[in-house]
Coordinates of C-alpha atoms and ligand atoms in Angstrom, one line a residue:
M1 CA 104.6 181.8 19.4
D2 CA 108.1 180.7 17.4
R3 CA 108.7 177.0 15.9
A4 CA 111.0 176.0 18.8
T5 CA 108.6 177.1 21.4
A6 CA 105.6 175.5 20.1
L7 CA 107.4 172.2 19.4
T8 CA 109.1 172.4 23.1
E9 CA 105.4 173.0 24.6
A10 CA 104.1 170.1 22.5
F11 CA 106.8 167.7 23.6
L12 CA 106.4 168.7 27.5
N13 CA 102.9 167.5 27.0
T14 CA 103.9 164.1 26.1
L15 CA 105.9 163.4 29.3
S16 CA 104.2 161.2 31.8
P17 CA 101.4 162.5 33.9
A18 CA 103.0 161.1 36.9
D19 CA 106.0 163.2 36.5
A20 CA 103.6 166.4 36.5
D21 CA 105.0 167.6 40.0
L22 CA 108.6 167.2 39.4
A23 CA 109.4 171.0 39.1
N24 CA 113.3 170.3 38.8
L25 CA 112.9 167.8 36.2
R26 CA 110.6 169.8 34.0
Q27 CA 112.9 172.8 34.3
A28 CA 115.9 170.8 33.2
V29 CA 114.0 169.0 30.3
E30 CA 112.2 172.3 29.1
E31 CA 115.8 174.0 29.1
V32 CA 117.2 171.0 26.8
A33 CA 114.0 170.8 24.5
R34 CA 114.1 174.2 23.5
D35 CA 117.6 173.9 22.0
V36 CA 117.2 170.5 20.6
I37 CA 113.5 169.9 19.7
T38 CA 114.1 171.5 16.2
V39 CA 117.1 169.3 15.3
E40 CA 115.2 166.5 16.4
K41 CA 112.3 166.9 14.3
N42 CA 114.3 168.0 11.4
D43 CA 115.8 164.7 11.3
P44 CA 113.4 161.9 10.1
D45 CA 115.4 159.1 12.1
W46 CA 115.7 160.8 15.2
A47 CA 112.3 162.1 15.4
A48 CA 110.7 158.5 14.4
A49 CA 113.0 157.2 17.5
R50 CA 111.8 159.8 19.6
V51 CA 115.2 160.2 21.0
L52 CA 114.6 163.2 23.8
R53 CA 111.2 161.4 25.0
R54 CA 113.3 158.2 25.3
I55 CA 116.2 160.1 27.4
V56 CA 113.7 161.8 29.8
E57 CA 112.1 158.4 30.5
P58 CA 114.8 156.8 32.8
D59 CA 115.4 152.9 32.1
R60 CA 114.4 152.3 35.8
V61 CA 114.2 153.9 39.0
I62 CA 115.3 151.7 42.1
S63 CA 113.6 152.7 45.4
F64 CA 114.6 151.1 48.7
G65 CA 114.6 151.4 52.5
V66 CA 117.6 151.6 54.4
T67 CA 117.7 150.3 57.9
W68 CA 120.5 150.9 60.3
T69 CA 121.1 151.3 64.0
D70 CA 122.8 154.5 65.3
D71 CA 125.0 154.9 68.1
A72 CA 122.5 154.8 70.9
G73 CA 121.1 151.3 69.6
D74 CA 117.9 152.8 68.2
V75 CA 116.8 151.7 64.7
Q76 CA 116.9 154.4 62.1
V77 CA 115.0 154.0 58.7
N78 CA 115.8 156.1 55.7
R79 CA 114.8 155.8 51.8
G80 CA 117.5 155.3 49.0
W81 CA 117.1 155.9 45.4
R82 CA 119.1 155.2 42.1
V83 CA 117.8 156.4 39.1
Q84 CA 119.4 154.8 36.0
A85 CA 118.7 157.2 33.2
S86 CA 120.4 155.6 30.2
N87 CA 123.1 153.2 29.3
A88 CA 123.2 153.8 25.7
I89 CA 126.7 155.1 25.4
G90 CA 128.2 153.2 28.5
P91 CA 127.4 152.0 31.8
Y92 CA 125.2 153.9 33.9
K93 CA 127.3 156.4 35.7
G94 CA 126.6 159.4 38.1
G95 CA 126.8 160.3 42.0
L96 CA 125.2 159.6 45.0
R97 CA 123.8 162.4 47.3
F98 CA 122.9 162.1 51.0
H99 CA 120.8 165.0 52.0
P100 CA 117.7 165.4 54.2
A101 CA 116.1 167.3 51.4
V102 CA 117.0 165.1 48.8
T103 CA 113.8 164.2 46.5
L104 CA 113.1 161.8 43.6
D105 CA 112.5 164.9 41.4
D106 CA 116.1 166.3 42.3
L107 CA 117.5 162.9 41.3
R108 CA 115.4 162.7 38.2
F109 CA 116.5 165.9 36.9
L110 CA 120.2 165.1 37.9
A111 CA 120.2 161.9 36.2
F112 CA 118.8 163.5 33.1
E113 CA 121.3 166.2 32.9
Q114 CA 124.2 163.7 33.8
C115 CA 123.2 161.7 30.5
F116 CA 124.2 164.9 28.5
K117 CA 127.1 165.9 30.5
N118 CA 128.6 162.4 30.3
A119 CA 128.2 162.6 26.5
L120 CA 129.9 165.7 26.3
T121 CA 133.1 164.1 27.8
G122 CA 133.5 161.9 24.9
L123 CA 134.0 159.1 27.1
P124 CA 131.7 155.8 27.5
L125 CA 129.6 156.8 30.2
G126 CA 125.8 156.6 30.5
G127 CA 123.7 158.8 32.8
A128 CA 122.3 157.8 36.6
K129 CA 122.1 159.5 39.9
G130 CA 121.3 158.4 43.2
G131 CA 121.0 159.1 46.9
S132 CA 119.1 159.0 50.3
D133 CA 117.4 161.3 52.5
F134 CA 119.9 160.4 55.2
D135 CA 121.3 163.5 57.1
P136 CA 124.9 163.0 57.8
S137 CA 125.5 166.5 60.0
G138 CA 126.1 165.3 63.6
R139 CA 126.5 161.8 62.9
S140 CA 129.4 159.7 64.2
D141 CA 132.1 158.2 61.7
A142 CA 130.8 154.5 62.9
E143 CA 127.1 155.8 62.3
I144 CA 128.2 157.0 58.7
M145 CA 129.8 153.7 58.2
R146 CA 126.7 151.6 59.4
F147 CA 124.3 153.9 57.1
C148 CA 126.7 153.2 54.1
Q149 CA 126.7 149.6 54.6
A150 CA 122.9 149.2 54.9
F151 CA 122.5 151.5 51.7
M152 CA 125.0 149.3 49.8
R153 CA 123.0 146.3 50.9
Q154 CA 120.3 147.5 49.0
L155 CA 122.2 148.8 46.0
A156 CA 124.7 146.2 45.4
P157 CA 122.8 143.9 43.1
H158 CA 122.0 146.9 40.9
I159 CA 125.5 148.2 40.3
G160 CA 129.0 146.8 39.0
P161 CA 131.7 148.0 36.9
D162 CA 130.0 147.5 33.3
K163 CA 126.6 148.0 34.7
D164 CA 126.3 150.9 37.1
V165 CA 129.2 152.8 38.6
P166 CA 128.0 155.3 41.2
A167 CA 130.4 158.2 42.6
G168 CA 130.1 160.9 45.3
D169 CA 128.0 164.2 45.4
I170 CA 126.7 166.1 48.0
N171 CA 127.6 164.8 51.4
V172 CA 129.3 161.9 49.6
G173 CA 133.0 162.1 49.7
A174 CA 136.2 159.9 49.9
R175 CA 135.1 158.6 53.4
E176 CA 131.8 157.6 52.3
I177 CA 132.9 156.0 49.1
G178 CA 135.5 154.0 51.0
Y179 CA 132.7 152.6 53.5
L180 CA 130.5 151.9 50.3
F181 CA 133.2 150.3 48.3
G182 CA 134.3 148.0 51.2
A183 CA 130.6 146.9 51.7
W184 CA 130.4 146.4 47.8
R185 CA 133.6 144.4 47.8
Q186 CA 132.4 142.0 50.7
M187 CA 129.3 141.4 49.3
S188 CA 130.3 140.7 45.6
G189 CA 133.5 139.0 46.5
I190 CA 135.1 140.9 43.6
Y191 CA 137.8 143.6 43.8
A192 CA 136.8 145.7 40.6
G193 CA 135.6 149.4 39.8
A194 CA 132.4 149.4 41.0
L195 CA 132.4 152.8 42.3
T196 CA 134.6 155.9 41.6
G197 CA 136.1 158.6 43.7
K198 CA 138.2 155.8 45.8
A199 CA 141.3 156.9 47.3
P200 CA 144.2 156.1 45.3
A201 CA 145.4 153.5 47.9
Y202 CA 142.7 151.0 46.7
G203 CA 142.0 151.7 42.9
G204 CA 141.3 155.4 43.0
S205 CA 142.7 157.9 40.5
E206 CA 144.9 160.7 41.4
I207 CA 143.1 164.0 41.2
R208 CA 139.7 162.7 41.3
T209 CA 138.4 164.6 44.4
E210 CA 139.9 168.0 42.8
A211 CA 138.6 167.3 39.5
T212 CA 135.1 169.0 39.5
G213 CA 136.6 172.2 40.8
Y214 CA 139.8 172.2 38.8
G215 CA 138.1 171.5 35.6
L216 CA 135.6 174.1 36.2
I217 CA 138.8 176.7 36.3
Y218 CA 140.2 175.0 33.1
F219 CA 136.7 175.4 31.4
V220 CA 136.6 179.2 32.4
Q221 CA 140.1 179.4 31.0
A222 CA 139.1 178.2 27.9
M223 CA 136.3 180.5 27.7
L224 CA 138.4 183.4 28.4
A225 CA 141.4 182.2 25.9
R226 CA 138.9 182.7 23.0
T227 CA 138.9 186.3 23.4
G228 CA 142.6 186.4 24.3
A229 CA 142.1 186.9 27.9
A230 CA 143.5 185.0 31.1
I231 CA 142.0 184.3 34.4
T232 CA 145.0 186.2 36.2
G233 CA 143.8 189.1 38.0
H234 CA 140.3 188.6 37.6
R235 CA 137.9 188.7 41.0
V236 CA 136.1 185.6 41.3
A237 CA 132.9 184.8 43.9
I238 CA 132.5 181.5 44.7
S239 CA 129.4 179.9 46.4
G240 CA 129.8 176.9 48.6
K241 CA 132.4 175.5 50.7
G242 CA 132.4 172.0 49.8
N243 CA 134.4 169.9 47.4
V244 CA 133.6 171.8 44.3
A245 CA 133.9 175.0 45.7
T246 CA 137.1 174.6 47.6
H247 CA 139.0 173.0 44.8
A248 CA 137.9 175.5 42.2
A249 CA 139.0 178.1 44.7
R250 CA 142.5 176.6 45.3
K251 CA 143.1 176.3 41.2
A252 CA 141.6 179.9 40.7
I253 CA 144.4 181.3 43.1
D254 CA 147.2 179.3 41.7
E255 CA 146.2 180.5 38.3
G256 CA 146.6 184.0 39.6
A257 CA 142.6 185.0 40.3
T258 CA 141.7 186.6 43.5
V259 CA 138.9 184.6 45.1
I260 CA 136.6 186.9 47.3
T261 CA 134.2 184.6 48.5
L262 CA 133.0 181.1 49.8
S263 CA 129.8 180.3 51.5
D264 CA 127.6 177.9 53.0
T265 CA 123.8 177.6 54.2
S266 CA 124.3 180.0 57.0
G267 CA 126.1 183.0 55.1
T268 CA 129.3 184.2 53.2
L269 CA 132.9 184.7 54.2
Y270 CA 134.0 187.8 52.0
A271 CA 137.7 188.5 51.7
P272 CA 138.1 191.7 49.7
D273 CA 141.9 191.2 49.0
G274 CA 141.2 187.4 48.4
F275 CA 141.7 183.9 50.1
D276 CA 145.0 182.0 50.2
H277 CA 145.7 178.4 50.7
A278 CA 145.9 178.7 54.2
A279 CA 142.5 180.4 54.6
I280 CA 141.0 177.4 52.6
D281 CA 142.4 174.8 54.6
W282 CA 140.4 176.6 57.6
V283 CA 137.3 176.5 55.5
V284 CA 137.7 172.6 54.7
Q285 CA 138.4 172.1 58.2
R286 CA 135.3 174.2 59.5
K287 CA 133.2 172.2 57.2
A288 CA 134.7 168.8 58.4
Q289 CA 133.9 170.0 61.9
G290 CA 130.1 171.0 61.0
A291 CA 130.7 174.6 61.6
D292 CA 130.1 177.9 59.7
L293 CA 132.4 180.3 58.5
S294 CA 132.1 182.9 60.9
D295 CA 135.5 183.9 63.1
P296 CA 137.9 183.7 60.0
P297 CA 141.5 183.1 60.6
R298 CA 143.0 186.8 61.4
H299 CA 145.9 186.3 58.6
I300 CA 143.3 187.4 55.8
A301 CA 141.0 190.4 55.9
A302 CA 137.4 188.7 56.0
Q303 CA 134.3 189.4 57.2
F304 CA 131.2 186.9 57.5
C305 CA 127.8 188.1 56.2
E306 CA 125.2 186.0 57.9
G307 CA 122.4 184.9 56.1
A308 CA 123.9 186.6 52.7
Q309 CA 124.8 185.1 49.4
P310 CA 128.0 185.9 47.6
W311 CA 126.6 187.6 44.8
A312 CA 126.6 191.2 46.0
Q313 CA 130.3 191.7 45.8
D314 CA 132.4 193.4 43.5
A315 CA 133.3 190.5 40.8
D316 CA 134.3 189.7 37.4
I317 CA 133.5 186.1 37.5
A318 CA 130.9 184.1 39.4
L319 CA 131.1 180.4 40.0
P320 CA 128.2 179.1 41.9
C321 CA 129.4 175.6 43.5
A322 CA 126.8 174.9 46.2
T323 CA 123.7 173.6 44.9
Q324 CA 120.5 173.9 42.5
N325 CA 118.5 176.9 42.1
E326 CA 120.9 179.2 44.3
I327 CA 120.7 182.0 41.5
D328 CA 117.3 183.2 41.1
E329 CA 116.2 186.7 39.2
K330 CA 117.3 188.8 42.5
A331 CA 120.7 187.0 42.7
A332 CA 121.4 187.2 39.0
Q333 CA 120.7 190.9 39.0
A334 CA 123.0 191.6 42.1
L335 CA 125.7 189.9 40.1
V336 CA 124.9 192.0 36.9
D337 CA 124.9 195.3 39.2
N338 CA 128.2 194.1 40.5
G339 CA 129.8 193.9 37.3
V340 CA 130.0 190.3 36.6
Q341 CA 130.8 189.3 33.1
L342 CA 131.2 185.5 33.2
L343 CA 129.4 182.8 35.1
A344 CA 130.3 179.4 35.0
E345 CA 128.3 176.7 36.9
G346 CA 130.4 174.4 39.2
A347 CA 126.9 173.2 40.8
N348 CA 124.2 171.3 38.8
M349 CA 121.6 173.8 37.8
P350 CA 122.3 176.5 40.1
T351 CA 120.7 179.1 37.9
T352 CA 116.9 179.1 37.9
R353 CA 114.9 180.0 34.4
D354 CA 114.3 183.7 35.7
G355 CA 117.9 184.0 36.9
L356 CA 119.1 182.9 33.3
R357 CA 116.9 185.6 31.5
V358 CA 118.4 188.4 33.6
L359 CA 122.2 187.0 32.6
R360 CA 121.2 186.8 29.0
K361 CA 119.7 190.0 28.6
A362 CA 122.9 191.6 30.5
R363 CA 125.0 189.7 28.2
V364 CA 126.7 187.9 30.9
T365 CA 128.7 184.8 29.2
Y366 CA 127.3 182.0 30.8
A367 CA 128.5 178.2 30.9
P368 CA 126.1 175.6 31.9
G369 CA 127.1 173.0 34.7
K370 CA 126.6 169.9 32.1
A371 CA 129.7 171.4 30.4
A372 CA 131.8 173.3 33.3
N373 CA 131.5 170.9 35.9
A374 CA 132.1 167.7 33.8
G375 CA 135.7 167.5 35.0
G376 CA 134.5 165.2 37.8
V377 CA 132.8 162.5 35.9
A378 CA 135.6 162.9 33.2
V379 CA 138.4 161.8 35.9
S380 CA 136.0 159.0 37.1
G381 CA 135.8 157.7 33.6
L382 CA 139.7 157.7 33.7
E383 CA 139.6 156.0 37.0
M384 CA 137.3 153.2 35.5
S385 CA 139.9 152.6 32.8
Q386 CA 142.8 152.7 35.0
M387 CA 141.0 150.2 37.3
S388 CA 140.3 147.9 34.5
H389 CA 143.7 148.1 33.3
R390 CA 145.6 147.8 36.6
R391 CA 147.8 150.6 35.5
F392 CA 147.4 154.0 37.2
M393 CA 148.4 157.2 36.2
S394 CA 150.6 159.8 38.2
A395 CA 148.8 163.2 39.3
D396 CA 150.5 165.1 36.7
E397 CA 149.4 162.6 34.1
V398 CA 145.6 163.0 35.4
D399 CA 145.8 166.7 35.6
Q400 CA 147.2 167.1 31.9
A401 CA 144.3 164.6 30.8
L402 CA 141.7 166.8 32.7
R403 CA 143.0 170.1 31.1
T404 CA 142.7 168.1 27.7
L405 CA 139.3 166.9 28.4
M406 CA 137.6 170.1 29.6
S407 CA 139.3 171.9 26.7
D408 CA 138.0 169.5 24.3
I409 CA 134.5 169.6 26.0
H410 CA 134.8 173.5 25.6
D411 CA 135.4 173.2 22.0
R412 CA 132.6 170.9 21.1
V413 CA 130.2 173.1 23.0
A414 CA 131.4 176.2 21.5
T415 CA 131.3 174.8 18.0
E416 CA 127.5 173.7 18.3
G417 CA 126.6 177.0 20.0
K418 CA 128.2 179.4 17.6
G419 CA 125.8 182.0 16.6
D420 CA 125.3 185.4 15.3
G421 CA 125.4 186.9 18.7
G422 CA 128.7 185.0 19.9
I423 CA 128.5 181.6 21.7
D424 CA 125.6 180.4 23.5
Y425 CA 127.2 177.7 25.7
A426 CA 124.0 176.3 27.0
R427 CA 122.5 175.8 23.4
G428 CA 126.0 174.2 22.4
A429 CA 126.2 171.8 25.4
N430 CA 122.7 170.5 24.8
L431 CA 123.1 170.1 21.3
A432 CA 126.5 168.4 21.3
G433 CA 125.0 166.2 24.0
Y434 CA 122.1 165.4 22.2
R435 CA 123.8 164.5 18.9
R436 CA 126.0 161.8 20.6
L437 CA 123.2 160.3 22.4
A438 CA 121.0 160.4 19.5
Q439 CA 123.4 158.5 17.1
A440 CA 123.8 156.0 19.9
I441 CA 120.0 155.4 20.5
T442 CA 119.1 155.1 16.9
A443 CA 121.6 152.8 15.8
Q444 CA 120.7 150.5 18.6
G445 CA 117.1 150.0 17.4
V446 CA 113.9 150.3 19.5
I447 CA 114.9 148.3 22.9
Ligands
NDP1 P1 129.5 169.2 49.4 O1 128.6 168.6 50.1 O2 130.8 168.9 49.2 O3 129.5 170.9 49.6 C1 128.3 171.5 49.3 C2 128.4 172.8 50.2 O4 127.3 173.7 49.6 C3 128.1 172.8 51.6 O5 129.3 173.5 52.0 C4 126.6 173.4 51.8 O6 126.6 174.0 53.0 C5 126.6 174.4 50.5 N1 125.2 174.3 50.5 C6 124.2 173.4 50.2 N2 123.1 174.2 50.0 C7 123.3 175.4 50.3 C8 122.4 176.6 50.2 N3 121.1 176.7 49.7 N4 123.0 177.8 49.9 C9 124.3 178.0 50.5 N5 125.1 177.0 50.5 C10 124.6 175.7 50.3 O7 129.2 169.1 47.9 P2 129.8 169.3 46.4 O8 130.7 170.2 46.5 O9 130.2 167.8 45.8 O10 128.7 169.5 45.4 C11 128.3 170.9 45.1 C12 127.5 170.9 43.9 O11 128.3 170.5 42.7 C13 126.3 170.1 43.8 O12 125.2 170.8 42.9 C14 126.8 168.6 43.1 O13 125.7 168.2 42.4 C15 127.7 169.4 41.8 N6 128.8 168.7 41.5 C16 129.5 167.9 42.3 C17 130.3 166.9 41.6 C18 131.4 166.4 42.4 O14 132.3 165.8 42.2 N7 131.5 166.3 43.9 C19 130.6 166.8 40.3 C20 129.5 167.8 39.3 C21 128.8 168.5 40.2 P3 126.8 173.4 54.5 O15 128.0 173.2 54.8 O16 126.0 174.6 55.3 O17 125.7 172.1 54.2

């Protein structure tokens, strides 16, 4: 057993026994610990401060009931959570996820990852995550509004522009952020940036909706540029049909790539000659209707593969943009067999440990979500400063700033990840994020 493995195992044994069953959290922590634990042990200040152990332990986990009335007049009860992981480098910051399968384990791992992602942006943003087991599918607009208002009644005492600034995530988009912000504004009596992802009409940033998907493509372009390559002409397989997936697809098309798949929980839409913007408009419309991707528009050659993932198609670049753990060993092998050379994560932790092993063995260049999908939170950071200054940037200004932020994140990660075998982006992201957090945590003492 090498030193890093021994130290990682010893470190995992120091975690709270109460977290023993949180498999996603343990997976995320182990991946970071493998890369940073030796660095921590070699620095007497960081080792004494127990930096990594303190990042794993959230500052607080708030759990609350959400009681609301559906359209039939029946009382519904859901559970809500907010995990405030660390505010060492800025106000707590991270999205809200509404999904019937969401668990505290998901939110704990996402809040942990968010600390590193936000550190990588270079902006003053701490780490958090939240959500509810509420299932929005089939709910009317009025039900969504009442749920959001009830959720905010419970969350409001814990958030604020200098305290904790939630944003969207799965099933929480512009509509939900609007209802959540309206409820917060009414309860607090203050017009301030307590949430990001707002529409530009009431204090949101241009390009925030697009930012995660666009930023993912800018990150991939920075990776390719290192070898003198461009995304133009590459075949790109994308999973998901939500916010991240569709905006990544649009930007990839605009930059000259051929996007060959989008997908959802029911299957994959495969377009061998590529999607165009009109076809993506149709996908967006289907998602809004709660419909699957069967019966695609006639103007593109496309087939719906029911129950299939997008990874069995002939692609150069894979962008998982749906959910966690969607690329297991088998999916990773399919990607390798079909010639994928680069995988960048739009979703959070979509690649399992076994999947990663397969990709590494086949020398697929791999970019972790905490770096590649940081564009959304980076533009949220810009939204916070625009709201504070009461001065808003144009769409072109934000887009240019996003390109620069993603290129800077890439360079930070590439510098830390450089080794004899090329760049290890996962290691680079973990180390660069850790160093910033370690400096902040040790400077502020044992609190
Ligand atoms: P959305 O809710 O907009 O879309 C998620 C999509 O993924 C849905 O179309 C859903 O399908 C699909 N999906 C979910 N589970 C599966 C599955 N097991 N197999 C296939 N498809 C699935 O979410 P976002 O686009 O906002 O988020 C996607 C990912 O990106 C998440 O991991 C999120 O944490 C991450 N992310 C999002 C950011 C943002 O700014 N929004 C920022 C950074 C990361 P269906 O329609 O059938 O439900």
